[in-house]
Coordinates of C-alpha atoms and ligand atoms in Angstrom, one line a residue:
M289 CA -14.7 17.7 9.4
V290 CA -13.6 17.8 13.3
V291 CA -9.3 18.5 14.4
L292 CA -8.9 17.7 17.6
S293 CA -7.4 19.8 20.9
N294 CA -6.3 17.2 23.3
P295 CA -3.3 17.8 23.3
G296 CA -2.0 14.4 23.6
L297 CA -3.6 13.4 19.3
D298 CA -2.0 16.6 18.3
Q299 CA -4.1 17.7 15.2
I300 CA -4.9 14.7 13.9
S301 CA -8.4 15.0 12.4
L302 CA -11.0 13.6 13.4
L303 CA -13.2 11.9 10.9
R304 CA -17.0 11.2 12.3
S305 CA -17.0 6.7 12.2
P306 CA -19.8 5.1 10.6
K307 CA -20.2 7.7 7.4
A308 CA -17.9 5.4 5.0
I309 CA -20.7 2.3 4.0
A310 CA -19.7 -1.7 5.2
C311 CA -19.3 -3.3 2.5
S312 CA -18.0 -6.4 2.4
P313 CA -20.1 -7.9 -1.5
C314 CA -18.3 -4.9 -2.7
V315 CA -15.0 -5.8 -2.0
P316 CA -13.7 -8.5 -5.0
V317 CA -12.9 -11.6 -4.5
I318 CA -10.6 -13.4 -6.0
D319 CA -9.9 -17.7 -5.2
L320 CA -6.8 -17.8 -6.9
S321 CA -7.2 -21.7 -7.4
K322 CA -10.0 -20.1 -9.5
P323 CA -9.8 -20.9 -13.1
D324 CA -11.4 -17.4 -13.8
A325 CA -8.7 -15.5 -11.5
A326 CA -7.0 -14.0 -14.4
A327 CA -10.1 -12.1 -15.8
S328 CA -11.9 -11.4 -12.5
V329 CA -8.4 -9.4 -11.0
V330 CA -8.5 -7.4 -14.2
E331 CA -12.1 -6.6 -13.5
A332 CA -12.0 -5.8 -10.1
C333 CA -8.8 -3.9 -11.1
E334 CA -10.5 -1.5 -13.8
E335 CA -14.2 -1.1 -11.3
F336 CA -12.1 -1.0 -7.9
G337 CA -8.1 -0.6 -8.0
F338 CA -8.7 -3.3 -5.1
L339 CA -8.6 -6.5 -4.9
K340 CA -9.0 -9.1 -1.9
V341 CA -7.2 -12.1 -2.5
T342 CA -7.6 -16.1 -1.3
D343 CA -6.4 -19.2 -1.8
H344 CA -2.8 -17.5 -2.1
G345 CA -0.9 -20.6 -0.3
I346 CA 1.3 -18.4 1.9
P347 CA 0.6 -20.2 5.9
V348 CA -1.3 -17.9 7.6
E349 CA 1.0 -18.9 10.5
L350 CA 3.5 -17.2 8.5
M351 CA 1.7 -14.0 8.6
Q352 CA 1.2 -14.3 12.4
R353 CA 4.8 -15.2 13.3
L354 CA 5.6 -11.5 11.6
E355 CA 2.7 -10.1 13.5
A356 CA 4.1 -11.4 17.0
E357 CA 7.6 -9.5 15.9
A358 CA 5.9 -6.5 15.0
V359 CA 3.7 -6.5 18.0
K360 CA 7.0 -7.1 20.0
F361 CA 8.6 -4.7 18.6
F362 CA 6.1 -1.7 18.7
S363 CA 5.8 -3.1 22.5
L364 CA 9.2 -1.4 23.4
S365 CA 9.8 1.5 25.2
P366 CA 9.9 5.7 22.7
V367 CA 13.3 5.4 23.4
E368 CA 15.1 1.9 22.3
K369 CA 12.3 1.9 18.8
E370 CA 13.1 5.6 18.4
R371 CA 16.7 4.6 17.7
S372 CA 15.6 2.9 15.3
G373 CA 14.7 6.5 13.8
P374 CA 13.5 9.2 12.5
P375 CA 13.1 7.9 9.0
D376 CA 14.8 10.2 6.9
P377 CA 12.6 8.3 4.6
F378 CA 13.2 4.5 6.2
G379 CA 13.3 3.5 10.0
Y380 CA 10.1 4.0 12.7
G381 CA 8.7 6.4 13.3
N382 CA 5.8 8.0 15.6
R383 CA 3.0 10.3 14.0
K384 CA 4.9 11.9 11.3
I385 CA 4.1 9.9 7.7
G386 CA 6.8 11.9 4.4
A387 CA 8.4 15.6 5.0
N388 CA 5.6 18.0 4.4
G389 CA 3.8 17.9 7.3
D390 CA 1.2 15.0 7.2
I391 CA 0.3 13.4 10.1
G392 CA -1.6 10.4 11.5
W393 CA -2.6 7.6 15.0
L394 CA 0.0 5.4 13.7
E395 CA 3.6 4.1 14.5
Y396 CA 5.2 1.9 12.0
L397 CA 8.3 0.6 10.3
L398 CA 9.5 1.6 7.4
F399 CA 12.1 -0.8 5.4
A400 CA 13.9 -0.9 1.7
V401 CA 14.1 -4.0 0.2
A402 CA 16.5 -5.5 -2.4
S403 CA 15.3 -7.3 -5.3
K404 CA 18.9 -9.3 -5.6
P405 CA 20.0 -11.1 -3.1
L406 CA 16.7 -10.3 -1.0
S407 CA 17.4 -7.5 1.6
Y408 CA 16.3 -4.6 3.9
T409 CA 17.1 -1.7 5.9
F410 CA 19.2 -3.1 8.7
M411 CA 17.6 -1.1 12.0
D412 CA 19.0 -0.7 15.3
F413 CA 17.0 -3.4 17.1
L414 CA 17.6 -5.8 14.6
R415 CA 21.2 -5.8 16.1
E416 CA 19.8 -7.4 19.3
P417 CA 20.2 -11.1 19.6
A418 CA 16.6 -11.4 20.1
A419 CA 16.1 -10.1 17.1
C420 CA 16.3 -12.9 15.0
S421 CA 13.0 -14.0 14.9
F422 CA 11.8 -11.1 13.4
S423 CA 15.2 -11.7 11.1
S424 CA 13.8 -14.4 9.6
A425 CA 9.6 -14.1 9.8
L426 CA 10.1 -11.0 7.7
K427 CA 12.5 -12.5 5.4
E428 CA 10.8 -15.9 4.7
Y429 CA 7.5 -13.4 4.7
L430 CA 8.7 -11.1 2.0
A431 CA 9.4 -14.0 -0.2
A432 CA 6.1 -15.3 -0.4
V433 CA 4.4 -12.2 -0.8
R434 CA 7.3 -11.4 -3.5
K435 CA 5.9 -14.8 -4.8
L436 CA 2.0 -13.8 -4.4
A437 CA 2.9 -11.0 -6.3
S438 CA 4.5 -11.9 -9.6
K439 CA 1.4 -14.4 -9.8
V440 CA -1.0 -11.5 -9.5
L441 CA 1.1 -9.1 -11.8
E442 CA 1.3 -12.8 -14.2
L443 CA -3.0 -12.8 -14.0
M444 CA -3.4 -9.9 -14.7
A445 CA -1.1 -9.7 -18.2
E446 CA -3.7 -13.3 -18.9
G447 CA -6.9 -11.5 -17.9
L448 CA -5.5 -8.0 -20.4
D449 CA -4.2 -10.9 -23.3
I450 CA -1.1 -9.5 -23.3
E451 CA 2.4 -11.3 -23.8
P452 CA 3.7 -12.5 -22.7
R453 CA 2.7 -13.2 -19.7
D454 CA 5.5 -11.7 -17.4
V455 CA 5.7 -7.9 -19.1
I456 CA 4.8 -5.9 -15.6
S457 CA 5.4 -8.3 -13.3
R458 CA 9.4 -8.0 -14.3
L459 CA 9.5 -4.8 -13.5
V460 CA 8.7 -5.2 -9.8
M461 CA 11.0 -8.4 -9.4
D462 CA 14.0 -7.0 -11.9
E463 CA 17.0 -7.1 -9.7
N464 CA 17.2 -3.6 -9.2
S465 CA 13.7 -3.0 -8.5
D466 CA 12.1 -0.4 -5.3
G467 CA 10.5 -2.2 -3.7
I468 CA 9.5 -0.9 0.5
F469 CA 8.1 -2.8 3.3
R470 CA 5.3 -0.7 5.6
L471 CA 5.1 -2.6 9.6
N472 CA 1.8 -0.2 11.4
H473 CA 0.7 -0.4 14.4
Y474 CA -3.2 2.2 15.1
P475 CA -3.2 1.7 18.7
P476 CA -6.4 2.5 19.7
C477 CA -7.4 5.8 21.1
P478 CA -9.3 5.7 24.5
V479 CA -10.0 9.3 24.5
L480 CA -12.7 8.3 21.5
R481 CA -14.7 5.9 23.8
G482 CA -17.9 6.3 24.2
Y483 CA -18.0 9.0 20.4
N484 CA -18.8 8.8 17.0
Y485 CA -15.6 9.3 15.3
G486 CA -12.4 7.9 14.3
L487 CA -9.1 9.5 14.1
T488 CA -7.1 9.1 10.9
G489 CA -4.5 6.5 11.0
F490 CA -3.5 7.7 7.3
G491 CA -5.2 9.5 5.7
E492 CA -7.1 9.5 1.6
H493 CA -3.3 9.0 -0.7
T494 CA -3.7 6.7 -3.7
D495 CA -0.1 4.1 -4.0
P496 CA 2.9 5.9 -6.8
Q497 CA 3.9 2.2 -6.5
V498 CA 2.8 -0.6 -9.1
I499 CA 1.6 -2.3 -6.1
S500 CA 0.9 -3.1 -2.8
V501 CA -0.1 -6.2 -1.0
L502 CA -1.3 -5.7 2.1
R503 CA -2.3 -7.9 5.4
S504 CA -3.9 -6.7 8.3
N505 CA -5.1 -8.1 11.7
N506 CA -8.7 -8.9 11.7
S507 CA -8.9 -4.9 12.7
T508 CA -11.0 -2.6 10.9
G509 CA -10.3 0.6 10.3
L510 CA -9.8 0.4 6.0
Q511 CA -10.9 2.4 3.3
I512 CA -11.3 2.8 0.1
S513 CA -12.6 5.4 -2.1
L514 CA -14.5 4.4 -5.3
K515 CA -15.5 5.8 -8.7
D516 CA -18.2 8.3 -7.0
G517 CA -15.7 9.0 -4.2
S518 CA -17.7 7.3 -1.1
W519 CA -15.5 5.2 0.9
V520 CA -16.1 2.5 2.0
S521 CA -14.6 0.2 5.8
V522 CA -12.7 -3.0 3.8
P523 CA -14.1 -5.4 6.2
P524 CA -11.2 -7.3 7.3
D525 CA -9.7 -10.9 7.4
E526 CA -6.3 -11.3 8.7
E527 CA -5.9 -14.6 6.6
S528 CA -6.2 -13.3 3.4
F529 CA -4.1 -10.4 1.5
F530 CA -5.6 -7.0 -0.1
I531 CA -4.0 -6.2 -3.1
N532 CA -3.9 -2.1 -3.9
V533 CA -3.4 -1.2 -7.5
G534 CA -0.7 2.1 -7.0
D535 CA -0.1 4.9 -9.5
S536 CA 2.7 3.2 -11.8
L537 CA 0.4 0.4 -12.3
Q538 CA -3.0 2.9 -13.2
V539 CA 0.1 4.4 -15.8
L540 CA 0.8 1.2 -17.4
T541 CA -2.6 0.0 -18.5
N542 CA -3.2 3.4 -20.3
G543 CA -5.9 5.0 -17.7
R544 CA -7.8 1.3 -17.5
F545 CA -6.3 0.2 -13.7
R546 CA -7.6 2.1 -11.6
S547 CA -4.8 3.6 -8.6
V548 CA -6.8 3.1 -5.8
K549 CA -7.5 6.4 -3.4
H550 CA -7.9 4.6 0.7
R551 CA -7.0 5.8 3.6
V552 CA -6.8 3.9 7.6
V553 CA -9.4 5.4 9.8
A554 CA -8.5 3.8 14.0
S555 CA -10.9 3.3 16.4
G556 CA -11.5 4.1 20.3
W557 CA -11.0 -0.3 20.8
E558 CA -9.1 -1.8 18.7
S559 CA -5.5 -2.1 17.9
R560 CA -4.4 -2.7 14.3
V561 CA -1.8 -3.7 12.4
S562 CA -0.7 -3.7 9.1
M563 CA 1.7 -4.5 6.6
I564 CA 2.0 -3.7 3.5
Y565 CA 5.0 -4.3 0.8
F566 CA 4.7 -2.1 -1.5
F567 CA 6.2 -3.0 -5.7
G568 CA 8.3 -0.6 -7.1
P569 CA 10.1 -1.1 -11.0
P570 CA 14.1 -0.1 -10.9
L571 CA 14.2 3.8 -10.8
A572 CA 15.7 4.1 -14.3
E573 CA 12.6 1.8 -15.6
K574 CA 10.9 4.2 -18.3
I575 CA 6.8 4.4 -16.3
A576 CA 4.5 5.0 -19.8
P577 CA 1.5 3.1 -20.7
L578 CA 2.6 -1.0 -22.0
P579 CA 2.5 -0.9 -26.0
Q580 CA 1.0 -4.0 -26.1
L581 CA -2.1 -1.8 -24.5
M582 CA -2.4 0.5 -26.6
G583 CA -5.2 0.4 -28.7
E584 CA -5.3 2.6 -32.5
G585 CA -5.0 5.4 -32.7
E586 CA -4.5 5.3 -29.1
H587 CA -2.8 8.1 -27.7
S588 CA -0.4 7.9 -23.8
L589 CA -2.7 9.9 -21.2
Y590 CA 0.4 10.3 -19.4
K591 CA 3.7 12.5 -20.4
E592 CA 6.9 10.0 -20.3
F593 CA 8.4 10.3 -16.6
T594 CA 11.0 7.4 -15.3
W595 CA 10.5 5.8 -12.1
D596 CA 13.2 8.2 -10.2
E597 CA 11.6 11.2 -11.1
Y598 CA 7.8 10.4 -10.0
K599 CA 9.6 8.9 -6.5
K600 CA 10.8 12.6 -6.8
A601 CA 7.7 14.1 -6.9
T602 CA 6.0 11.8 -4.8
Y603 CA 8.5 12.7 -1.9
K604 CA 8.3 16.4 -2.9
S605 CA 3.8 15.9 -2.1
R606 CA 1.2 15.9 0.5
L607 CA -0.3 12.0 1.1
A608 CA -3.4 13.6 -0.2
D609 CA -2.0 15.2 -3.2
N610 CA -2.8 13.8 -6.9
R611 CA 0.7 13.1 -7.6
L612 CA -0.6 11.9 -11.3
G613 CA -2.1 15.4 -12.4
L614 CA 1.4 16.0 -12.5
F615 CA 1.8 13.8 -15.4
E616 CA -1.7 14.2 -17.0
K617 CA -2.2 15.3 -20.5
R618 CA -5.2 16.8 -20.7
E619 CA -6.0 17.3 -24.1
V620 CA -5.1 13.7 -25.2
A621 CA -7.7 12.6 -22.4
D622 CA -10.2 14.6 -24.1
D623 CA -10.1 13.9 -26.8
Q624 CA -10.4 10.4 -26.9
R625 CA -13.1 10.3 -23.9
L626 CA -14.6 12.5 -27.3
Ligands
GA4_808 C1 2.0 6.1 1.3 C2 2.6 4.8 0.2 C3 3.7 4.3 0.8 O1 3.2 4.0 2.5 C4 5.3 5.2 0.7 C5 4.2 6.1 1.7 C6 5.6 7.5 1.8 C7 6.3 7.7 3.7 O2 5.0 7.2 3.8 O3 7.0 7.2 3.6 C8 4.6 8.8 0.9 C9 3.3 8.7 0.6 C10 3.4 6.6 0.0 C11 3.1 9.7 -0.2 C12 3.2 10.9 -0.6 C13 4.7 11.2 0.8 C14 5.5 9.6 0.8 C15 4.5 9.4 2.8 C16 4.5 11.2 2.7 C17 3.3 12.2 2.7 C18 6.1 4.2 1.3 C19 4.8 5.2 0.0 O4 5.8 5.1 -1.5 O5 4.3 6.6 -0.7

């Protein structure tokens, strides 16, 4: 890894671009209208912790409308944008990610999302009358993606053959569930043009929640880590959604599903805009393996914790930290591996 000393780039690390193999056939694509969708979703979550969904029923115009509003926001002057920041943890952020020293080549808006009524953190720029179109696109988008998340989580239960079918989805559809929505803008980085390097846009990490639903414009940059530790580039697809298994779902399935490590590498040419809805349970919810999934004599690989406890540990950590490691019962993992 190289660290660039150009002052405009602070201490953001550079990654050699061709390092990650482009790997479109290895990202599982699940057509939600197909009868085998449930089994394929489970297979993808076990092997990759990551999948792309097509035929999801959300009009591409809705995604493009919200993307256009995000682009409009990010093209405001720094002073105007900073009126909605700094993120504490919600608001406008530039380069700084979290509170513990992570930085990346991006700017973003982070919203807390409440379920009932569906609402999100109010920010300064939303006061402007012109922001009406932003609010309506955001609300419509969040409602549509909630339905999609619920469907995908029910398919997981079906594929796992557990009842009731809403056993996972109800955790994140609950009226007290703890959602987050993130709009990211990775600007092009002209200094890199002609070099074989990419800039760390969002450093490697796993998502702490149950699942995350991501949509991006047609720019490359997202990479996922496979079981063997290699990185692969995910070809962009602005009409589809990408689903990440988060740490909480890894625990709910007692390690059967994999919380996927991922990162974004920004390039010299393209501007990447992504929107991600993170689905978390209510703060008081206990995160423990679902009893329906435990085999005879199987023990939990994790010490018991609530989402509130996990969230607190998350916010004390750096992006690349192994947060689940704090809650693992190593002796059980060793015994059950035998
Ligand atoms: C990663 C997933 C989500 O983007 C996020 C991030 C959060 C933040 O940006 O404030 C964190 C990061 C994320 C995990 C570790 C901590 C917290 C930044 C960071 C260094 C909103 C989330 O929930 O956890």
